[in-house]
């Protein structure tokens, strides 16, 4: 042990979603635990999650809803700590759940209440805190870890890295966990913004800019992506491209190193031919405006030169129209970056981590949980569920 260092059985780096669950579980097993974080308050990202409503989990969590180089990696943790276990935790803390579309479950008392319950549970289990603490060097000598902070030094036999990813850096998110993984000889896959608005260029940028502020329900197919189904959700045009839940979700599914190419259906479930035939005496833009936002109908007509009465359209034009409206191709020029990303794609390579315990296969006693790993969930409560599940699992072993 280094001089003047305080010894604990477990040091948890990061008082976020995953670190709080992990610390409480370790302490419940009788381990002496300290949680170290540079933020003065725990759970800052959880507090802003779901726009403050906190989409805590999802009723339909499956492995296929996670992007990870090893698609089987998440299975063990999700089965050890499925959504029902977190819902039971909420019920035990008198937190109510409200279900939205797509199985999304929100906390009715809000995100701050979730953080309070997690913090209180950890405190009652006997967790010690070192908040507002700048973390410096982290080393291992023999079978001990040593964490050097600005004002203290901690030593332990187990170290849990739960420092999340660099998405949304404005609240103190960093890549500390990835740097530590490299120091300890582990690989980190390419880090990219995920669940992020997409930028457009050229004609598509003009199109999006003109429609900025308009939102509508769409269906998105992502080229070459393995998904349980198409993405059915809302799209929002912005002055730089596209956003909204459907786009954030789709942003996860590019090919390695490439952004996803999207096919957008602006009128899912609507038979366009039927609409045009039943409004045959109307101007095309007015016929389309009965089922689409008027500005979008107008822009499509201007862009493609669709003029005249709906009933006078040639079959060829009707087919071109159907293609543009039901399979609008969107090739993003970029993303809005980590500053607008709700998740980090990539992370600590799961080849180096036991899926059953979250322990490093390289360094005994070293654990990684939550977003710091190369695991990214879809929009809708999947990322917090991964944070709870992986934190719980590490909490049984660290
Ligand atoms: P998390 O980020 O929660 O915690 C990491 C902790 O480490 C933080 O307390 C941080 O201060 C600390 N830390 C980082 N670097 C450090 C350093 N250098 N030194 C010391 N401490 C350091 N997911 C979901 O399922 N439902 C939702 O509704 C939302 N909504 C949402 C909205 C927004 C705006 C964002 C940005 C993200 C979401 N998410 C979400 C994603 C979800 O919040 C995220 O995946 C989890 O919080 C990840 O949990 P972790 O514990 O891994 O990291």
CSV table of C-alpha atoms and ligand atoms in Angstrom, one decimal:
chain,number,residue,atom,x,y,z
A,1,UNK,CA,0.0,0.0,0.0
A,2,UNK,CA,1.3,3.5,-0.8
A,3,UNK,CA,2.0,5.9,2.1
A,4,UNK,CA,-1.1,7.8,3.3
A,5,UNK,CA,-3.4,6.0,0.9
A,6,UNK,CA,-6.8,4.8,2.2
A,7,UNK,CA,-7.5,1.1,1.6
A,8,UNK,CA,-10.8,-0.2,0.3
A,9,UNK,CA,-11.8,-3.6,-1.1
A,10,UNK,CA,-13.3,-1.9,-4.1
A,11,UNK,CA,-12.7,1.5,-5.8
A,12,UNK,CA,-15.5,2.4,-8.3
A,13,UNK,CA,-14.4,5.2,-10.7
A,14,UNK,CA,-17.6,7.0,-11.8
A,15,UNK,CA,-20.7,7.8,-9.8
A,16,UNK,CA,-23.0,7.4,-12.9
A,17,UNK,CA,-25.8,4.9,-13.6
A,18,UNK,CA,-23.5,1.9,-13.7
A,19,UNK,CA,-21.1,2.9,-10.9
A,20,UNK,CA,-23.9,3.6,-8.5
A,21,UNK,CA,-25.6,0.2,-9.0
A,22,UNK,CA,-22.2,-1.6,-8.9
A,23,UNK,CA,-21.1,0.2,-5.7
A,24,UNK,CA,-24.4,-0.6,-3.9
A,25,UNK,CA,-24.1,-4.3,-4.8
A,26,UNK,CA,-20.5,-4.6,-3.7
A,27,UNK,CA,-21.3,-2.9,-0.4
A,28,UNK,CA,-24.3,-5.1,0.1
A,29,UNK,CA,-21.9,-8.1,-0.1
A,30,UNK,CA,-19.9,-6.6,2.8
A,31,UNK,CA,-17.1,-5.1,0.7
A,32,UNK,CA,-15.7,-1.8,1.7
A,33,UNK,CA,-16.3,0.5,-1.2
A,34,UNK,CA,-15.4,4.0,-2.3
A,35,UNK,CA,-16.9,5.8,-5.3
A,36,UNK,CA,-14.7,8.5,-6.9
A,37,UNK,CA,-16.0,11.1,-9.4
A,38,UNK,CA,-14.9,14.5,-10.5
A,39,UNK,CA,-18.5,15.7,-10.4
A,40,UNK,CA,-19.8,17.2,-7.2
A,41,UNK,CA,-23.0,15.3,-7.6
A,42,UNK,CA,-23.6,11.7,-8.7
A,43,UNK,CA,-25.6,10.7,-11.8
A,44,UNK,CA,-25.3,13.9,-13.9
A,45,UNK,CA,-26.1,12.2,-17.2
A,46,UNK,CA,-29.0,10.2,-15.6
A,47,UNK,CA,-30.4,13.6,-14.4
A,48,UNK,CA,-30.7,14.9,-18.0
A,49,UNK,CA,-31.8,11.6,-19.5
A,50,UNK,CA,-35.0,11.4,-21.4
A,51,UNK,CA,-35.3,15.2,-21.2
A,52,UNK,CA,-35.4,14.9,-17.4
A,53,UNK,CA,-38.0,12.2,-17.5
A,54,UNK,CA,-35.5,9.4,-17.6
A,55,UNK,CA,-36.3,6.5,-20.0
A,56,UNK,CA,-35.2,4.0,-17.4
A,57,UNK,CA,-35.5,0.8,-19.5
A,58,UNK,CA,-37.5,-0.9,-22.2
A,59,UNK,CA,-40.0,-3.7,-22.0
A,60,UNK,CA,-38.6,-5.3,-25.1
A,61,UNK,CA,-34.9,-5.5,-24.4
A,62,UNK,CA,-33.1,-8.0,-26.6
A,63,UNK,CA,-29.4,-8.5,-27.5
A,64,UNK,CA,-30.2,-7.5,-31.1
A,65,UNK,CA,-30.9,-4.0,-29.8
A,66,UNK,CA,-27.3,-3.4,-29.0
A,67,UNK,CA,-24.4,-2.5,-31.3
A,68,UNK,CA,-21.3,-4.4,-30.2
A,69,UNK,CA,-18.5,-6.1,-32.1
A,70,UNK,CA,-19.6,-9.3,-30.3
A,71,UNK,CA,-23.4,-9.5,-30.7
A,72,UNK,CA,-23.6,-12.2,-27.9
A,73,UNK,CA,-21.7,-10.2,-25.3
A,74,UNK,CA,-24.6,-8.5,-23.7
A,75,UNK,CA,-26.7,-11.6,-23.2
A,76,UNK,CA,-25.4,-12.8,-19.9
A,77,UNK,CA,-25.6,-9.5,-18.0
A,78,UNK,CA,-29.1,-8.7,-19.4
A,79,UNK,CA,-30.4,-12.1,-18.3
A,80,UNK,CA,-28.8,-11.8,-14.8
A,81,UNK,CA,-30.3,-8.3,-14.4
A,82,UNK,CA,-33.3,-7.9,-16.8
A,83,UNK,CA,-35.6,-4.9,-16.9
A,84,UNK,CA,-37.9,-6.4,-14.3
A,85,UNK,CA,-35.1,-6.2,-11.7
A,86,UNK,CA,-34.7,-2.5,-12.2
A,87,UNK,CA,-38.5,-2.0,-12.2
A,88,UNK,CA,-38.6,-3.9,-8.9
A,89,UNK,CA,-35.9,-1.6,-7.6
A,90,UNK,CA,-38.1,1.4,-8.6
A,91,UNK,CA,-41.2,-0.1,-7.0
A,92,UNK,CA,-39.2,-0.7,-3.8
A,93,UNK,CA,-38.3,3.0,-3.8
A,94,UNK,CA,-41.9,4.2,-4.6
A,95,UNK,CA,-41.0,5.3,-8.0
A,96,UNK,CA,-43.8,4.9,-10.6
A,97,UNK,CA,-43.3,3.9,-14.2
A,98,UNK,CA,-45.1,5.2,-17.2
A,99,UNK,CA,-45.1,3.3,-20.5
A,100,UNK,CA,-44.7,5.1,-23.8
A,101,UNK,CA,-44.7,3.8,-27.4
A,102,UNK,CA,-42.1,1.1,-28.4
A,103,UNK,CA,-42.1,-0.3,-24.8
A,104,UNK,CA,-40.2,2.7,-23.5
A,105,UNK,CA,-40.5,3.0,-19.7
A,106,UNK,CA,-40.1,6.4,-18.0
A,107,UNK,CA,-40.0,7.4,-14.3
A,108,UNK,CA,-43.1,9.4,-13.4
A,109,UNK,CA,-41.3,11.3,-10.6
A,110,UNK,CA,-38.5,12.3,-13.0
A,111,UNK,CA,-34.8,11.6,-13.5
A,112,UNK,CA,-33.6,13.3,-10.3
A,113,UNK,CA,-35.8,10.9,-8.2
A,114,UNK,CA,-34.0,7.9,-9.9
A,115,UNK,CA,-30.6,9.3,-9.0
A,116,UNK,CA,-31.7,10.1,-5.4
A,117,UNK,CA,-32.9,6.4,-5.0
A,118,UNK,CA,-29.7,5.0,-6.4
A,119,UNK,CA,-27.6,7.3,-4.2
A,120,UNK,CA,-29.7,6.5,-1.1
A,121,UNK,CA,-29.5,2.8,-1.7
A,122,UNK,CA,-25.7,3.0,-2.1
A,123,UNK,CA,-25.3,5.2,1.0
A,124,UNK,CA,-27.5,2.8,3.1
A,125,UNK,CA,-25.3,-0.1,2.0
A,126,UNK,CA,-22.3,1.7,3.4
A,127,UNK,CA,-20.7,3.1,0.3
A,128,UNK,CA,-18.1,5.9,0.9
A,129,UNK,CA,-17.9,8.9,-1.4
A,130,UNK,CA,-15.1,10.9,-2.9
A,131,UNK,CA,-16.9,13.4,-5.1
A,132,UNK,CA,-15.6,16.5,-6.8
A,133,UNK,CA,-12.2,14.7,-7.0
A,134,UNK,CA,-9.9,15.0,-10.0
A,135,UNK,CA,-8.5,11.5,-10.9
A,136,UNK,CA,-4.8,11.4,-11.8
A,137,UNK,CA,-2.6,8.4,-12.2
A,138,UNK,CA,-4.1,4.9,-11.8
A,139,UNK,CA,-1.5,2.1,-11.3
A,140,UNK,CA,-1.3,-1.5,-10.2
A,141,UNK,CA,1.5,-2.9,-8.0
A,142,UNK,CA,1.3,-6.5,-7.1
A,143,UNK,CA,-2.4,-7.3,-6.6
A,144,UNK,CA,-3.3,-3.8,-5.5
A,145,UNK,CA,-4.7,-0.9,-7.5
A,146,UNK,CA,-3.7,2.7,-6.6
A,147,UNK,CA,-5.7,5.7,-7.6
A,148,UNK,CA,-4.0,9.1,-7.2
A,149,UNK,CA,-6.4,12.0,-6.9
A,150,UNK,CA,-5.7,15.7,-6.3
A,151,UNK,CA,-6.4,15.6,-2.6
A,152,UNK,CA,-6.4,11.9,-1.7
A,153,UNK,CA,-5.0,8.5,-2.6
A,154,UNK,CA,-6.9,5.3,-2.6
A,155,UNK,CA,-5.8,1.6,-2.8
A,156,UNK,CA,-7.9,-1.5,-3.4
A,157,UNK,CA,-7.9,-5.1,-4.4
A,158,UNK,CA,-10.6,-4.5,-7.1
A,159,UNK,CA,-11.1,-1.5,-9.4
A,160,UNK,CA,-14.3,-0.9,-11.3
A,161,UNK,CA,-14.1,1.6,-14.2
A,162,UNK,CA,-17.6,3.0,-14.7
A,163,UNK,CA,-16.6,6.4,-16.2
A,164,UNK,CA,-18.9,6.2,-19.3
A,165,UNK,CA,-18.0,7.6,-22.7
A,166,UNK,CA,-17.2,11.1,-24.1
A,167,UNK,CA,-20.8,11.7,-25.4
A,168,UNK,CA,-22.3,15.0,-24.1
A,169,UNK,CA,-19.0,16.4,-22.7
A,170,UNK,CA,-20.7,19.6,-21.5
A,171,UNK,CA,-21.6,17.7,-18.3
A,172,UNK,CA,-18.1,16.4,-17.6
A,173,UNK,CA,-18.2,13.2,-19.8
A,174,UNK,CA,-14.6,12.1,-20.7
A,175,UNK,CA,-12.7,9.2,-22.2
A,176,UNK,CA,-10.8,8.5,-18.9
A,177,UNK,CA,-12.0,4.9,-18.9
A,178,UNK,CA,-10.7,4.3,-22.4
A,179,UNK,CA,-7.3,5.8,-21.6
A,180,UNK,CA,-7.1,3.5,-18.5
A,181,UNK,CA,-8.0,0.5,-20.6
A,182,UNK,CA,-5.1,1.2,-22.9
A,183,UNK,CA,-2.7,1.8,-20.0
A,184,UNK,CA,-3.7,-1.7,-18.7
A,185,UNK,CA,-2.9,-3.3,-22.1
A,186,UNK,CA,-6.5,-3.6,-23.4
A,187,UNK,CA,-7.8,-2.5,-26.8
A,188,UNK,CA,-10.3,0.2,-27.4
A,189,UNK,CA,-12.4,0.2,-30.6
A,190,UNK,CA,-12.9,3.4,-32.6
A,191,UNK,CA,-15.0,5.9,-30.6
A,192,UNK,CA,-17.7,7.7,-32.5
A,193,UNK,CA,-20.8,9.7,-31.6
A,194,UNK,CA,-24.0,7.6,-31.5
A,195,UNK,CA,-27.7,8.5,-31.1
A,196,UNK,CA,-26.8,11.7,-32.8
A,197,UNK,CA,-28.4,14.1,-35.3
A,198,UNK,CA,-27.2,13.7,-38.9
A,199,UNK,CA,-25.9,16.5,-41.1
A,200,UNK,CA,-26.8,16.9,-44.8
A,201,UNK,CA,-24.9,18.5,-47.7
A,202,UNK,CA,-25.7,19.9,-51.1
A,203,UNK,CA,-29.3,19.7,-52.3
A,204,UNK,CA,-30.3,17.7,-49.3
A,205,UNK,CA,-29.1,20.4,-47.0
A,206,UNK,CA,-31.2,23.0,-48.8
A,207,UNK,CA,-34.2,20.6,-48.6
A,208,UNK,CA,-33.7,20.1,-44.8
A,209,UNK,CA,-33.0,23.8,-44.1
A,210,UNK,CA,-36.3,24.8,-45.9
A,211,UNK,CA,-38.2,22.3,-43.8
A,212,UNK,CA,-36.3,23.1,-40.5
A,213,UNK,CA,-38.7,22.7,-37.5
A,214,UNK,CA,-41.1,20.3,-39.2
A,215,UNK,CA,-41.6,16.9,-37.5
A,216,UNK,CA,-43.5,13.9,-38.9
A,217,UNK,CA,-43.8,10.2,-38.3
A,218,UNK,CA,-41.6,8.2,-40.7
A,219,UNK,CA,-40.3,4.6,-41.3
A,220,UNK,CA,-36.6,4.3,-41.8
A,221,UNK,CA,-34.8,1.4,-43.4
A,222,UNK,CA,-31.0,1.4,-42.8
A,223,UNK,CA,-29.0,-0.1,-45.7
A,224,UNK,CA,-27.1,-3.3,-44.7
A,225,UNK,CA,-28.1,-3.0,-41.0
A,226,UNK,CA,-29.2,-6.1,-39.1
A,227,UNK,CA,-32.3,-4.8,-37.2
A,228,UNK,CA,-35.3,-6.6,-35.8
A,229,UNK,CA,-37.5,-4.4,-38.0
A,230,UNK,CA,-37.7,-1.0,-39.6
A,231,UNK,CA,-37.4,2.1,-37.4
A,232,UNK,CA,-40.9,3.7,-36.9
A,233,UNK,CA,-40.6,7.0,-35.1
A,234,UNK,CA,-40.6,10.8,-35.5
A,235,UNK,CA,-38.2,12.7,-37.8
A,236,UNK,CA,-37.3,16.4,-37.3
A,237,UNK,CA,-35.8,18.5,-40.0
A,238,UNK,CA,-33.1,20.9,-38.8
A,239,UNK,CA,-31.2,23.7,-40.4
A,240,UNK,CA,-28.2,21.4,-40.7
A,241,UNK,CA,-29.9,18.1,-41.6
A,242,UNK,CA,-32.2,15.6,-39.7
A,243,UNK,CA,-32.8,14.8,-36.1
A,244,UNK,CA,-35.7,13.3,-34.0
A,245,UNK,CA,-35.9,9.9,-32.4
A,246,UNK,CA,-36.0,8.0,-35.7
A,247,UNK,CA,-32.8,9.6,-36.9
A,248,UNK,CA,-30.9,9.3,-33.6
A,249,UNK,CA,-31.8,5.6,-33.6
A,250,UNK,CA,-30.7,5.1,-37.2
A,251,UNK,CA,-27.4,6.9,-36.6
A,252,UNK,CA,-26.1,3.8,-34.8
A,253,UNK,CA,-26.2,1.5,-37.8
A,254,UNK,CA,-23.5,2.6,-40.2
A,255,UNK,CA,-21.0,0.1,-41.6
A,256,UNK,CA,-17.7,0.1,-39.7
A,257,UNK,CA,-16.1,3.5,-40.2
A,258,UNK,CA,-19.1,4.8,-42.3
A,259,UNK,CA,-22.3,6.6,-41.7
A,260,UNK,CA,-25.5,4.8,-42.3
A,261,UNK,CA,-27.3,5.3,-45.7
A,262,UNK,CA,-31.0,5.7,-45.0
A,263,UNK,CA,-34.2,5.1,-46.9
A,264,UNK,CA,-37.0,7.2,-45.5
A,265,UNK,CA,-40.7,6.5,-45.9
A,266,UNK,CA,-42.5,9.8,-45.3
A,267,UNK,CA,-45.9,8.1,-45.6
A,268,UNK,CA,-45.7,4.7,-43.9
A,269,UNK,CA,-49.0,2.7,-44.1
A,270,UNK,CA,-50.4,5.2,-46.7
A,271,UNK,CA,-51.3,4.1,-50.3
A,272,UNK,CA,-50.1,7.0,-52.3
A,273,UNK,CA,-51.9,5.9,-55.5
A,274,UNK,CA,-55.2,5.9,-53.6
A,275,UNK,CA,-54.5,9.5,-52.3
A,276,UNK,CA,-53.8,10.8,-55.8
A,277,UNK,CA,-56.8,9.0,-57.4
A,278,UNK,CA,-59.2,10.2,-54.8
A,279,UNK,CA,-58.0,13.8,-55.2
A,280,UNK,CA,-57.7,13.7,-59.0
A,281,UNK,CA,-59.0,17.2,-59.6
A,282,UNK,CA,-56.6,18.8,-57.1
A,283,UNK,CA,-53.2,20.2,-57.6
A,284,UNK,CA,-50.6,17.6,-56.8
A,285,UNK,CA,-49.1,19.6,-53.9
A,286,UNK,CA,-52.6,20.1,-52.4
A,287,UNK,CA,-53.3,16.4,-52.7
A,288,UNK,CA,-50.1,15.5,-51.0
A,289,UNK,CA,-50.7,18.1,-48.3
A,290,UNK,CA,-53.8,16.1,-47.2
A,291,UNK,CA,-51.3,13.4,-45.8
A,292,UNK,CA,-48.0,15.2,-45.5
A,293,UNK,CA,-47.0,18.5,-43.8
A,294,UNK,CA,-47.9,21.2,-46.4
A,295,UNK,CA,-44.3,22.6,-46.6
A,296,UNK,CA,-42.9,19.1,-47.2
A,297,UNK,CA,-45.5,18.5,-49.9
A,298,UNK,CA,-44.6,21.8,-51.5
A,299,UNK,CA,-40.8,21.2,-51.3
A,300,UNK,CA,-41.1,17.7,-52.9
A,301,UNK,CA,-43.1,19.1,-55.8
A,302,UNK,CA,-40.6,22.0,-56.3
A,303,UNK,CA,-37.6,19.7,-56.1
A,304,UNK,CA,-39.0,17.1,-58.6
A,305,UNK,CA,-41.1,19.4,-60.8
A,306,UNK,CA,-44.4,17.7,-60.0
A,307,UNK,CA,-47.0,20.1,-61.4
A,308,UNK,CA,-50.6,20.0,-62.5
A,309,UNK,CA,-53.6,18.0,-61.4
A,310,UNK,CA,-53.1,14.7,-59.4
A,311,UNK,CA,-55.5,12.9,-61.9
A,312,UNK,CA,-53.3,13.8,-64.9
A,313,UNK,CA,-50.1,12.1,-63.7
A,314,UNK,CA,-48.4,9.5,-66.0
A,315,UNK,CA,-47.8,6.1,-64.5
A,316,UNK,CA,-44.0,6.8,-64.8
A,317,UNK,CA,-44.3,10.0,-62.7
A,318,UNK,CA,-46.5,8.3,-60.2
A,319,UNK,CA,-43.8,5.6,-59.7
A,320,UNK,CA,-41.1,8.2,-59.4
A,321,UNK,CA,-43.2,10.0,-56.8
A,322,UNK,CA,-43.8,6.8,-54.9
A,323,UNK,CA,-40.0,6.2,-54.8
A,324,UNK,CA,-39.2,9.7,-53.5
A,325,UNK,CA,-42.0,9.6,-50.9
A,326,UNK,CA,-41.7,6.0,-49.7
A,327,UNK,CA,-38.0,5.4,-50.2
A,328,UNK,CA,-36.4,8.9,-49.9
A,329,UNK,CA,-32.6,8.3,-50.0
A,330,UNK,CA,-30.7,10.2,-47.3
A,331,UNK,CA,-26.9,10.0,-47.4
A,332,UNK,CA,-25.6,11.9,-44.4
A,333,UNK,CA,-22.6,14.2,-44.7
A,334,UNK,CA,-21.6,13.8,-41.1
A,335,UNK,CA,-23.0,13.9,-37.5
A,336,UNK,CA,-23.4,16.7,-35.0
A,337,UNK,CA,-20.6,15.2,-33.0
A,338,UNK,CA,-20.1,14.1,-29.4
A,339,UNK,CA,-21.6,17.5,-28.1
A,340,UNK,CA,-25.1,16.4,-29.4
A,341,UNK,CA,-24.6,12.6,-29.0
A,342,UNK,CA,-26.6,10.7,-26.4
A,343,UNK,CA,-24.2,7.7,-26.6
A,344,UNK,CA,-20.7,6.6,-27.6
A,345,UNK,CA,-20.3,4.0,-30.3
A,346,UNK,CA,-17.3,1.9,-29.6
A,347,UNK,CA,-15.3,1.5,-26.4
A,348,UNK,CA,-13.3,-1.1,-24.5
A,349,UNK,CA,-13.1,-4.1,-26.7
A,350,UNK,CA,-15.3,-6.8,-25.2
A,351,UNK,CA,-12.8,-9.5,-26.4
A,352,UNK,CA,-10.8,-8.4,-23.2
A,353,UNK,CA,-13.8,-8.7,-20.8
A,354,UNK,CA,-15.7,-11.6,-19.3
A,355,UNK,CA,-19.3,-11.3,-20.3
A,356,UNK,CA,-20.4,-13.1,-17.1
A,357,UNK,CA,-18.5,-10.9,-14.6
A,358,UNK,CA,-17.3,-7.8,-16.5
A,359,UNK,CA,-13.8,-8.6,-15.2
A,360,UNK,CA,-10.8,-7.9,-17.5
A,361,UNK,CA,-9.4,-11.1,-19.0
A,362,UNK,CA,-5.9,-9.4,-18.8
A,363,UNK,CA,-5.8,-7.9,-15.3
A,364,UNK,CA,-7.5,-9.8,-12.5
A,365,UNK,CA,-9.5,-7.5,-10.2
A,366,UNK,CA,-10.1,-4.9,-12.9
A,367,UNK,CA,-13.7,-4.4,-14.1
A,368,UNK,CA,-15.4,-2.3,-16.8
A,369,UNK,CA,-19.1,-1.5,-16.8
A,370,UNK,CA,-21.6,0.6,-18.7
A,371,UNK,CA,-21.0,2.9,-21.6
A,372,UNK,CA,-17.2,2.7,-21.4
A,373,UNK,CA,-17.5,-0.7,-23.0
A,374,UNK,CA,-18.0,-1.3,-26.7
A,375,UNK,CA,-21.8,-1.7,-26.2
A,376,UNK,CA,-24.3,0.9,-27.5
A,377,UNK,CA,-28.0,0.4,-27.1
A,378,UNK,CA,-30.8,1.7,-29.3
A,379,UNK,CA,-32.8,4.8,-28.4
A,380,UNK,CA,-35.5,4.0,-25.8
A,381,UNK,CA,-34.0,3.0,-22.4
A,382,UNK,CA,-31.6,0.4,-23.7
A,383,UNK,CA,-28.4,2.3,-22.6
A,384,UNK,CA,-29.5,2.8,-19.1
A,385,UNK,CA,-30.6,-0.9,-18.9
A,386,UNK,CA,-27.1,-1.9,-20.0
A,387,UNK,CA,-25.6,0.4,-17.3
A,388,UNK,CA,-27.8,-1.2,-14.6
A,389,UNK,CA,-27.2,-4.8,-15.8
A,390,UNK,CA,-23.4,-4.5,-16.3
A,391,UNK,CA,-23.0,-2.6,-13.0
A,392,UNK,CA,-25.0,-5.2,-11.2
A,393,UNK,CA,-23.0,-8.1,-12.6
A,394,UNK,CA,-19.6,-6.5,-11.7
A,395,UNK,CA,-21.1,-5.8,-8.3
A,396,UNK,CA,-21.4,-9.5,-7.6
A,397,UNK,CA,-17.7,-10.2,-8.3
A,398,UNK,CA,-15.6,-7.1,-7.6
B,1,LIG,P1,-22.4,7.8,-16.9
B,1,LIG,O1,-22.0,8.8,-17.9
B,1,LIG,O2,-23.8,7.8,-16.3
B,1,LIG,O3,-21.4,8.0,-15.6
B,1,LIG,C1,-20.0,8.2,-15.7
B,1,LIG,C2,-19.5,8.9,-14.5
B,1,LIG,O4,-18.1,9.0,-14.6
B,1,LIG,C3,-20.1,10.3,-14.4
B,1,LIG,O5,-20.6,10.6,-13.1
B,1,LIG,C4,-18.8,11.2,-14.7
B,1,LIG,O6,-18.8,12.4,-13.9
B,1,LIG,C5,-17.7,10.3,-14.2
B,1,LIG,N1,-16.5,10.6,-14.9
B,1,LIG,C6,-16.3,10.7,-16.3
B,1,LIG,N2,-15.0,11.0,-16.5
B,1,LIG,C7,-14.4,11.2,-15.3
B,1,LIG,C8,-13.1,11.7,-15.0
B,1,LIG,N3,-12.1,12.0,-15.9
B,1,LIG,N4,-12.8,11.8,-13.6
B,1,LIG,C9,-13.7,11.5,-12.7
B,1,LIG,N5,-15.0,11.1,-13.0
B,1,LIG,C10,-15.3,11.0,-14.3
B,1,LIG,N6,-30.2,6.3,-21.9
B,1,LIG,C11,-31.4,5.7,-21.7
B,1,LIG,O7,-31.4,4.5,-21.6
B,1,LIG,N7,-32.5,6.4,-21.5
B,1,LIG,C12,-32.5,7.8,-21.6
B,1,LIG,O8,-33.6,8.4,-21.4
B,1,LIG,C13,-31.3,8.5,-22.0
B,1,LIG,N8,-31.3,9.8,-22.2
B,1,LIG,C14,-30.1,10.4,-22.4
B,1,LIG,C15,-30.1,11.8,-22.7
B,1,LIG,C16,-28.9,12.5,-22.9
B,1,LIG,C17,-28.9,14.0,-23.2
B,1,LIG,C18,-27.7,11.7,-22.9
B,1,LIG,C19,-26.3,12.4,-23.0
B,1,LIG,C20,-27.7,10.4,-22.6
B,1,LIG,C21,-28.9,9.7,-22.4
B,1,LIG,N9,-28.9,8.3,-22.3
B,1,LIG,C22,-30.1,7.7,-22.0
B,1,LIG,C23,-27.7,7.5,-22.2
B,1,LIG,C24,-27.4,7.2,-20.7
B,1,LIG,O9,-27.5,8.3,-19.9
B,1,LIG,C25,-25.9,6.6,-20.6
B,1,LIG,O10,-25.8,5.5,-21.5
B,1,LIG,C26,-25.7,6.1,-19.2
B,1,LIG,O11,-25.7,7.2,-18.2
B,1,LIG,C27,-24.3,5.5,-19.1
B,1,LIG,O12,-24.0,5.1,-17.8
B,1,LIG,P2,-22.5,5.0,-17.2
B,1,LIG,O13,-22.6,4.7,-15.8
B,1,LIG,O14,-21.8,4.1,-18.1
B,1,LIG,O15,-21.9,6.4,-17.5
